[in-house]
Amino acid sequence: MDGPGRSEHGNGGAVTLSAQIGLQLGALDLQVDFEVQPGELLALLGPNGAGKSTVLRCLAGLAPIDSGEIRIDGTIVDNPVTDTLVEPEDRSVGFVFQNYLLFEHLSVLENVAFGLRARRTPKVSKAKARSVANDWLGRVGLADYAHQRPGTLSGGQAQRAALARCLATNPRLLLLDEPLAALDAGTRATVRRDLRRFLETFDGMRVLVTHDPVDAYALADRVAILDAGRIVQIGTLAEVTAHPRSRYVADLVGVNLVAGTVAGGVLSTASGATVVIADAPDGPSFAMIRPHSVALARVPADGSSTRNAWRGVIVDIDRLGDRVRVGMAGQLPLTAEITTGALDALALQPGEDIVASVKATDIEVYPS
Amino acid sequence: MDGPGRSEHGNGGAVTLSAQIGLQLGALDLQVDFEVQPGELLALLGPNGAGKSTVLRCLAGLAPIDSGEIRIDGTIVDNPVTDTLVEPEDRSVGFVFQNYLLFEHLSVLENVAFGLRARRTPKVSKAKARSVANDWLGRVGLADYAHQRPGTLSGGQAQRAALARCLATNPRLLLLDEPLAALDAGTRATVRRDLRRFLETFDGMRVLVTHDPVDAYALADRVAILDAGRIVQIGTLAEVTAHPRSRYVADLVGVNLVAGTVAGGVLSTASGATVVIADAPDGPSFAMIRPHSVALARVPADGSSTRNAWRGVIVDIDRLGDRVRVGMAGQLPLTAEITTGALDALALQPGEDIVASVKATDIEVYPS
Amino acid sequence: GSDDLAIPTSGSDVAGDVTVFAAASLTAAFTEIGAVFEAEYPEAAVVLNFAGSSDLVAQILQSAPADVFASADTSNMDRLVSASGHATEPSMFATNVAEIIVQPGNPLGITGVVDLANDDLIVVQCAPEVPCGRYAAEIYANAGVAVIPKSYEENVNAVVTKVRLGEADAGIVYATDVIGAGDAAQGVAIPADANVIAEYPIAAVADAANLVGAQAFVDFVLAAESQSILAAHGFRTP
Amino acid sequence: MSKRRGGGESLPVPVLALAVVAIAFFALPLIGLLWRAPWSNAWTYLTDDDALTALRLSMVCSLWATGLSVVFGVPLAWLLARGTFPGREAVRALCTLSMVLPPVVGGVALFFALGRRGIVGQYLDQWFGITLPFTTAGVVVAQTFVAMPFLVITVEAALRQLDTRFEDAARTLGASRWYIFRRVTLPSIRPALGAGAVLAWARALGEFGATITFAGNFPGTTQTMPLAVYLSLETNPEEAIVLSLLLIVISFGVLVGLRGRWMGRAEANMATVVP
Amino acid sequence: MSKRRGGGESLPVPVLALAVVAIAFFALPLIGLLWRAPWSNAWTYLTDDDALTALRLSMVCSLWATGLSVVFGVPLAWLLARGTFPGREAVRALCTLSMVLPPVVGGVALFFALGRRGIVGQYLDQWFGITLPFTTAGVVVAQTFVAMPFLVITVEAALRQLDTRFEDAARTLGASRWYIFRRVTLPSIRPALGAGAVLAWARALGEFGATITFAGNFPGTTQTMPLAVYLSLETNPEEAIVLSLLLIVISFGVLVGLRGRWMGRAEANMATVVP
Ligand SMILES: Nc1ncnc2c1ncn2[C@@H]1O[C@H](COP(=O)(O)OP(=O)(O)OP(=O)(O)O)[C@@H](O)[C@H]1O
Ligand SMILES: Nc1ncnc2c1ncn2[C@@H]1O[C@H](COP(=O)(O)OP(=O)(O)OP(=O)(O)O)[C@@H](O)[C@H]1O
Ligand SMILES: [Mg+2]
Ligand SMILES: [Mg+2]
């Protein structure tokens, strides 16, 4: 049962992950190709149904691929052509599932101890396993729930138990499917901190699926944007967020992304809107406008340094702390970020007309 | 089968919810007492395991209460003393569950049509039900998945299907248990907008459980903070967030909350830290410090207008868009919010020493 | 000449288990006989295995550990002998005559076979595949009546049970069964000219493990003491 | 290529070994029957009128028995799984009554209940002129009595394993208990229901003791296949073997046929929350 | 107060009605037996040595049969539920063989397989000197042959209903298939396993035809309770009734007793993801 996977990783040396994954699954046509370096954490982001969870299942060996090859630390763990397939239990992967999957017939403690007891190498005594499990429960703040059934835990508690169960086995390749999704604001920060602390002392590589940009920013070295089974953007956080190339990323970073064609310092969109920009080469381009550089007014502000102004209707007002994000529909849909004060001053309401203006110099333009 | 609940609400008139809930469930001792006015939306926030989902189950009639009384539109639907209990199916509640609970043996479309077909009044033809269901699927962007099995949907898709299934029955009392939790950044904003649009045309009252402050800000009229089965704070958003009275709320709003005692313009904490403040009455008080009014430096900034400075160690760096939240541990744990530029300039790393300073005038103090 | 293979038996060397396969209808009688036999030969122990005659044949042919086979009819004995031979020539140790079994007090006033032809009557009898069924057919033929029973039972005991429970009004069974039923049922004799006689053969089987014991038991069954026991249960001597 | 499929098919060796032994245990007797079957004149036995009549009757009765078992057994199973009333355990035990009862005694017990002189039977007779013994209806009753427990116990186990939160969800959607039962509960226990029905049907098909005792044995009305087989054992074991094989072949056909339609995996897993 | 408890106990009326009919259907024959039982001299029958011996033998054998059914049946069920191999349907059907087979024929078939002249039996005899027919071991074999299918089919249905993602989770935790089988799969099908074992045990306890044919009817070694009952039907139906009642009482005791320990609801719902 002790496949190449586990034994080779046993030494705790650095490992590499290279994955070319081709898989047809229902409506999903998955075609991704990426590498993860030792000690690196790759975050998979993308809309629902993009195939993020499926990618993780492939890496874990739970979903054998149709084409391509997955190599961990030089060992081929999945290759349909040579008919190679290292079973999940021999891959030494750790998998934190999107929906917990705790064993209902075991106590929370026994759940966390499960992985330690399960593997034959290294053999762990029951007592040892339990004490290790207890440590982990402590770290995720479930010490008091050790002897309850998972079923009596709340959503977030269950999620944390699942996290502990996986981390306890000290896997070589760590796969996290939205590990913090169900945690409340308070706990999330703490667990994220613990998680990062663990990851720092972790020499394997990690793939993280998340919807929360904060998680990605806090934990990931590189980000891959997955959409409809394809990687549309991959690179360091800086690269990806500096120049969003998809609506999804723009939303994630919280900026406005305008696609169009530049001609003589003016970018015109498909919808016919025009954006006056600082110098930029002609040709199809993206324009990125930060919400807080968008000013709102009831009437066009004449004689201001601003040279861009668009009319629109307010569709959305999201308050966030002492700032407010105002969504505007119109020829050029925009999201503006203003202070609560400004909002109260303008007394804005959804459905009202508004004028948004942006300094040309605040607009970043790059070829698409 | 047609209980008082449904028939009375049938007219679509305004309704009121008043709930005194006492319930002992495993580790949870639930004791809450609140009212929701017609057209009002109450958001329940609180840490994991606080009892939020349980409260909703009580309101829906899925968990009969041990003591107290639940009244909907004047009708007593649950009262252990008089042994009254209106069954869930007769309460005309809509419940969006924390974990979907879609029927695996029905197609997504049939799931959404279920509620319409299930109720005898008003009787809805199969065709009618299906068309209504289709509309709803369209609204949550699942039109293409109408004939798939829920099992083949991704997490977020399933969540949206569940949302549609509930909204389709046009319930009089709407209970939402983290309806947006599993949605990705892009979809969430859209669905939230749809949800709000629906809620605006909804004359019943709604109770929403969420972990996401943005949801609460965007959707809720009032917020109740639930902790360990008790409501620790309740009121309008302004009230609750203006003067956080719990760690949880402070985290939610994203501000620093310092509890201590004011004596002669100085607030001293249990840990011995002192905070110089603008005038405030003596006595036990809370001090609220906004992260972006916290300045960070490597050395104490002498001769500045700032009169507060604390040493500490960086434990946490969360990048969020073009801003960075820096967590500092020390005698006075603080979270500061600075620009990416400032971060790069200071080249801060977790574990390094740092000095945080705040203008006394930026500190808001109120008696606890 | 029933004694061509006969082995002289004296109490001394009759010992060990004597396994007797006997027809189920002999249960009561053979249980008693077995006890007396053991009293006679203290060294010996009688092991009784009761079942339908044909089941017993099947078992013996599957080399069940049988020493003696007592059948409720000649045909099953013949099947055994023709298939696996025998240690001693089969000899008749009892006969049985058919009777009509009816409710206690004979409420329907059934006097003879002729009355059974009445369709309002619930008559049950054995299936033609089993001996008592064949006998019933013969009896109807002899009496010159056509009786259509409600059911062809698997064995005579089933017939008795149905009448005892009052589910059936009448049936063709053995005289011994009527006696066995006690006052839960009562019998209507069939005149000898229309009646048939069932013969019960017994023999030591071919590869009997305890041939001496087998021989002794066969002889004992044929002896007076056993005959009186059989008589007490309604059997007649051949 | 099997390996490629992943999933559960590469079972642990010890388990596999045990499973193989179990299969052999069931296969050998069948092989034995085939081995000893008189192929030369098998056809004559099969085309024998009585055999065919018995076969037809067996089919009709066993299907009726299965139907009744489902109609009455599923509600009973639900009551046992969800109801809370004193003596529930006793009722559950009561359902296995006909399994522990020697078949013949079972038949006798049926007489006591439904026979001409039975507790209820006498009134059925007096008031409605209905008599069950010695009728085809009686066969169905006897078979149902013996077969239903298998359905009840199988379905009840499934109901207990079912996640009740799905029914909660249905209730908040305004569905009555009855509607939920039909549209949510039943569909989600379909595999177990199928299994239970198969068990019940097979048991009814092979039922012998209770049938012959309660319903008797008359060609055309109450003589089912097992009875025909049993009796031919008395005179003609060869025929018995052939008829048994016929019985087996037919049940195989039905089982293999039903299987796909009844016990799909997709329907099985009601508990799927997300893929 | 029952209303306060909420949950499923207020069943829809039609269902309730059907369930009640079903219960009556099982209760009446039992009442009938009790009604006709000869209480006056019941005690003498019960204390009769042969009866007690038969009872002891029945218990021992049926428990052995149940044990064997579990040991071999669960792996088989797993193979059927998870394995993918040609002829899986056929194998599944094969398992119901002994249910459709008239018991007596089943006994004959066992002879062909394990008898002293049987396909395998002859070698058991020659090489190991093991003979199964007409021994207590033979009784266990006959009962297992008849009882195992009930366990196999029940457990298989449960395995299909089981959410395999939990096993996936266990695999990623480094658990071997065998470990998962023991620590995850088995515990989560406990209710079904319990139900299946009960079915098998009850069936074994009542087994008559195959036993008397294959193992014979020797007091002390192969005469189980049903056989004793059968014989006393010949000589003394009253005794038969009393013994049957004894059989029922005992199985009731065991079932009601086991129930709590075996079929808890908590264990049942493996699929709970959050409360
Ligand atoms: N077993 C399956 N059968 C058919 N289609 C499937 C199956 N599993 C997944 N899919 C398809 O794959 C798509 C992606 O699923 P996946 O769970 O990987 O998405 P995801 O990126 O994880 O979404 P989310 O962020 O909501 O979890 C789904 O939309 C579904 O259509
Ligand atoms: N059936 C039950 N048996 C025992 N305890 C229970 C049960 N259901 C809930 N609890 C207890 O109630 C507590 C609160 O559960 P609940 O699901 O209401 O929390 P929550 O506020 O919804 O948390 P989350 O935000 O994580 O969903 C749990 O911690 C658990 O201990
Ligand atoms: Mg996913
Ligand atoms: Mg909750």
XYZ file of C-alpha atoms in Angstrom, chain B:
368
model
C -53.747 21.307 6.809
C -54.256 24.996 6.037
C -53.274 26.465 9.382
C -53.968 29.977 10.592
C -50.482 30.991 9.544
C -50.930 30.695 5.800
C -54.555 31.726 5.476
C -54.133 34.961 7.427
C -51.043 35.968 5.513
C -52.777 35.112 2.285
C -54.070 38.667 1.967
C -50.504 39.928 1.669
C -51.158 42.500 4.428
C -48.365 43.728 6.670
C -47.211 41.308 9.363
C -45.275 41.551 12.600
C -42.970 39.057 14.203
C -42.454 38.968 17.930
C -40.289 36.253 19.385
C -39.350 35.361 22.932
C -37.291 32.225 22.476
C -35.999 30.006 25.252
C -34.370 26.774 24.116
C -31.823 24.345 25.531
C -30.027 22.428 22.807
C -26.891 20.495 23.619
C -24.201 22.979 24.576
C -26.391 25.884 23.533
C -28.575 27.811 25.965
C -30.665 30.093 23.769
C -32.462 33.054 25.366
C -33.416 35.744 22.871
C -36.248 38.250 22.661
C -36.825 40.480 19.653
C -39.410 42.003 17.353
C -39.407 42.608 13.640
C -41.686 45.267 12.174
C -43.506 45.026 8.845
C -41.146 45.512 5.925
C -38.177 45.428 8.260
C -35.147 43.200 7.869
C -33.330 42.093 10.995
C -29.833 40.731 10.521
C -28.519 38.207 13.026
C -24.771 38.369 13.377
C -22.561 36.485 15.732
C -19.664 34.083 16.072
C -19.951 30.444 15.085
C -22.090 28.477 17.430
C -23.853 31.534 18.754
C -27.200 29.972 17.903
C -28.150 31.968 14.810
C -29.300 29.016 12.740
C -31.163 27.652 15.730
C -33.112 30.888 16.114
C -34.228 30.585 12.502
C -35.240 26.966 13.051
C -37.393 28.090 15.970
C -39.079 30.791 13.881
C -39.758 28.278 11.107
C -41.260 25.814 13.580
C -38.597 23.203 12.912
C -37.373 23.471 16.494
C -40.259 23.983 18.948
C -39.199 26.264 21.791
C -38.960 25.241 25.445
C -40.245 28.522 26.834
C -41.463 31.885 25.624
C -43.733 32.610 22.687
C -43.481 33.276 18.969
C -46.166 35.421 17.381
C -46.512 36.075 13.661
C -48.973 38.763 12.608
C -50.698 38.469 15.961
C -51.131 34.728 15.570
C -49.420 32.665 18.239
C -47.491 30.025 16.291
C -45.509 28.536 19.180
C -46.217 28.596 22.884
C -45.213 25.654 25.061
C -47.426 26.812 27.936
C -50.671 26.743 25.962
C -49.172 23.868 23.941
C -49.720 25.788 20.692
C -47.582 24.837 17.728
C -48.353 25.793 14.143
C -46.509 23.380 11.864
C -43.836 24.805 9.528
C -45.867 24.054 6.412
C -48.678 26.211 7.780
C -46.515 29.167 8.730
C -45.785 30.357 5.220
C -42.140 30.854 6.069
C -39.439 30.774 3.469
C -36.168 29.257 4.624
C -32.909 29.427 2.730
C -30.705 26.921 4.491
C -27.063 27.334 5.346
C -26.288 24.235 3.301
C -28.703 24.155 0.397
C -30.557 20.875 1.077
C -31.605 20.551 -2.538
C -33.543 17.420 -3.468
C -31.141 15.158 -5.275
C -33.862 13.157 -7.026
C -35.338 16.246 -8.677
C -33.839 18.403 -11.401
C -32.809 21.915 -10.450
C -35.975 23.209 -12.124
C -38.195 20.771 -10.243
C -36.496 21.795 -7.030
C -37.454 25.403 -7.596
C -40.963 24.426 -8.649
C -41.366 22.187 -5.600
C -42.763 24.797 -3.246
C -45.292 26.044 -5.770
C -46.530 22.532 -6.487
C -46.498 21.517 -2.833
C -48.975 24.030 -1.446
C -52.647 23.499 -2.053
C -53.526 27.203 -1.789
C -53.179 28.767 -4.218
C -53.219 25.708 -6.482
C -50.617 26.117 -9.189
C -50.584 24.141 -12.423
C -47.445 22.184 -13.250
C -46.842 24.313 -16.312
C -47.315 27.552 -14.387
C -45.014 26.357 -11.620
C -42.338 25.449 -14.136
C -42.467 28.792 -15.884
C -42.265 30.656 -12.583
C -39.383 28.414 -11.571
C -37.657 29.127 -14.866
C -37.947 32.859 -14.254
C -36.288 32.450 -10.900
C -33.522 30.269 -12.300
C -32.905 32.992 -14.829
C -32.624 35.597 -12.112
C -30.010 33.618 -10.213
C -28.248 32.809 -13.475
C -28.896 29.088 -13.536
C -31.121 28.961 -16.617
C -28.654 26.641 -18.334
C -28.641 24.223 -15.414
C -32.425 23.841 -15.160
C -32.378 20.175 -16.118
C -29.217 19.078 -14.306
C -29.237 17.272 -10.983
C -28.303 19.465 -8.011
C -25.441 17.061 -7.341
C -23.681 18.206 -10.468
C -23.828 21.858 -9.474
C -20.891 23.525 -7.836
C -21.181 24.852 -4.314
C -22.239 28.307 -5.284
C -24.582 27.165 -8.016
C -26.358 24.934 -5.520
C -26.666 27.843 -3.105
C -28.268 29.995 -5.756
C -30.675 27.206 -6.689
C -31.710 26.953 -3.037
C -32.247 30.687 -2.943
C -34.455 30.528 -6.004
C -36.406 27.578 -4.615
C -37.305 29.575 -1.528
C -38.045 32.914 -3.185
C -40.283 31.199 -5.746
C -42.853 30.384 -3.061
C -43.172 34.101 -2.259
C -43.264 33.464 1.489
C -44.703 35.914 4.037
C -41.878 35.480 6.528
C -38.455 35.078 5.041
C -35.589 33.398 6.887
C -32.168 33.463 5.278
C -29.287 31.497 6.777
C -26.146 32.912 5.169
C -27.772 32.962 1.733
C -24.702 34.417 0.051
C -21.965 32.629 1.954
C -20.853 30.287 -0.831
C -21.138 32.797 -3.674
C -18.039 34.136 -5.366
C -17.158 37.819 -5.265
C -18.549 38.478 -8.724
C -21.862 36.691 -8.354
C -22.396 37.801 -4.770
C -22.798 41.472 -5.637
C -25.310 40.578 -8.349
C -27.327 38.154 -6.263
C -27.237 40.582 -3.331
C -28.651 43.256 -5.608
C -31.391 40.900 -6.862
C -32.099 39.855 -3.297
C -32.455 43.450 -2.184
C -34.657 44.268 -5.157
C -36.918 41.364 -4.171
C -36.879 42.419 -0.536
C -37.935 45.953 -1.417
C -41.138 44.627 -2.984
C -41.688 42.388 0.037
C -44.106 43.509 2.724
C -43.453 40.699 5.162
C -40.551 40.731 7.559
C -37.249 39.049 7.147
C -34.559 37.641 9.386
C -31.130 37.199 7.882
C -28.168 35.328 9.310
C -24.867 36.376 7.858
C -21.167 36.521 8.543
C -20.521 39.156 5.943
C -20.795 42.724 7.231
C -21.326 43.872 3.655
C -24.509 41.800 3.459
C -25.698 43.243 6.741
C -24.914 46.798 5.679
C -26.537 46.333 2.321
C -29.670 44.498 3.380
C -30.444 44.995 7.067
C -32.483 47.723 8.740
C -31.525 46.545 12.200
C -28.828 44.238 13.453
C -28.863 41.889 16.419
C -25.544 40.632 17.663
C -25.894 37.096 19.007
C -23.252 35.568 21.228
C -23.508 32.244 23.074
C -27.294 32.277 22.731
C -27.744 35.826 24.008
C -28.345 39.091 22.134
C -25.491 41.337 23.241
C -26.361 44.304 21.051
C -29.361 45.230 18.954
C -30.334 48.337 17.059
C -29.936 50.152 13.787
C -26.703 49.709 11.901
C -25.648 53.205 12.904
C -26.272 52.570 16.592
C -24.535 49.224 16.713
C -21.550 50.143 14.599
C -21.162 53.656 15.984
C -20.497 52.266 19.436
C -19.356 48.627 19.245
C -19.751 46.920 22.583
C -18.189 43.563 21.742
C -15.008 42.272 20.193
C -17.101 40.646 17.489
C -18.788 43.876 16.395
C -15.495 45.716 16.451
C -14.015 43.054 14.145
C -17.084 43.306 11.969
C -16.888 47.064 11.576
C -13.171 46.725 11.283
C -12.231 49.035 14.144
C -10.127 48.659 17.284
C -12.099 48.441 20.501
C -10.335 49.159 23.760
C -12.154 48.493 27.031
C -10.917 50.257 30.150
C -11.571 52.934 32.743
C -11.363 56.663 32.103
C -9.843 58.867 34.788
C -8.835 62.427 34.033
C -8.658 62.223 30.281
C -6.749 58.946 30.335
C -8.197 55.506 29.681
C -6.255 52.617 31.228
C -6.830 49.038 30.154
C -6.722 45.835 32.221
C -3.370 45.060 30.591
C -2.028 48.337 31.959
C -1.884 50.265 28.698
C -2.897 53.905 28.834
C -4.712 55.854 26.123
C -4.697 59.625 26.189
C -8.076 60.809 25.003
C -9.952 63.988 24.302
C -12.380 65.010 27.065
C -14.672 62.217 28.263
C -16.480 61.519 31.555
C -14.635 59.336 34.031
C -15.712 55.705 34.562
C -15.608 52.392 32.728
C -15.642 53.106 29.015
C -14.936 51.824 25.530
C -12.468 53.549 23.277
C -12.897 53.040 19.524
C -9.896 53.609 17.276
C -10.328 53.451 13.498
C -7.501 51.517 11.798
C -6.803 54.231 9.251
C -6.294 56.760 12.027
C -3.494 54.565 13.372
C -0.085 55.604 12.063
C 2.822 53.178 11.995
C 6.498 53.989 12.310
C 9.735 52.232 13.087
C 10.663 54.779 15.749
C 8.451 56.959 17.972
C 7.603 60.135 16.029
C 8.718 62.894 18.452
C 7.309 66.411 18.466
C 4.284 65.402 16.467
C 0.748 66.402 17.354
C 0.203 62.789 18.206
C 0.136 62.180 21.953
C -0.431 58.416 21.867
C 2.287 55.932 20.911
C 2.530 52.234 21.678
C 5.238 49.674 20.924
C 4.270 46.303 19.546
C 5.063 43.423 17.204
C 3.550 42.890 13.793
C 1.576 39.656 13.778
C -0.600 40.009 10.711
C -0.539 41.743 7.349
C -3.744 41.584 5.322
C -3.647 43.251 1.929
C -7.036 44.447 0.744
C -7.082 46.123 -2.630
C -4.755 49.105 -2.446
C -4.884 49.205 1.341
C -3.153 47.055 3.916
C -4.326 46.091 7.364
C -1.491 45.543 9.788
C -2.176 43.653 12.998
C 0.011 44.580 15.966
C 0.336 42.586 19.179
C 1.597 44.149 22.395
C 0.358 45.805 25.561
C -2.343 47.385 23.414
C -3.204 45.151 20.434
C -4.153 47.331 17.482
C -4.958 47.007 13.810
C -3.674 49.776 11.582
C -4.710 50.471 8.020
C -2.097 52.002 5.721
C -1.569 52.289 1.976
C 0.392 49.753 -0.010
C 2.857 52.546 -0.661
C 3.392 53.149 3.039
C 3.829 49.411 3.597
C 6.466 49.117 0.885
C 8.186 52.272 2.192
C 8.380 50.822 5.702
C 9.053 47.324 4.300
C 7.211 45.825 7.240
C 7.377 42.093 7.947
C 5.454 39.990 10.473
C 7.430 39.604 13.683
C 9.112 43.005 13.480
C 8.860 45.681 16.165
C 6.731 48.681 15.360
C 5.363 51.835 16.925
C 1.720 52.699 16.496
C 0.450 56.189 17.180
C -3.004 57.753 17.215
C -4.185 61.335 17.624
C -6.218 61.682 20.811
C -8.841 63.499 18.744
C -9.252 60.479 16.487
C -10.267 58.326 19.450
C -13.966 58.013 20.166
C -14.854 57.253 23.791
C -18.201 56.207 25.224
C -19.235 54.726 28.584
C -19.640 50.927 28.640
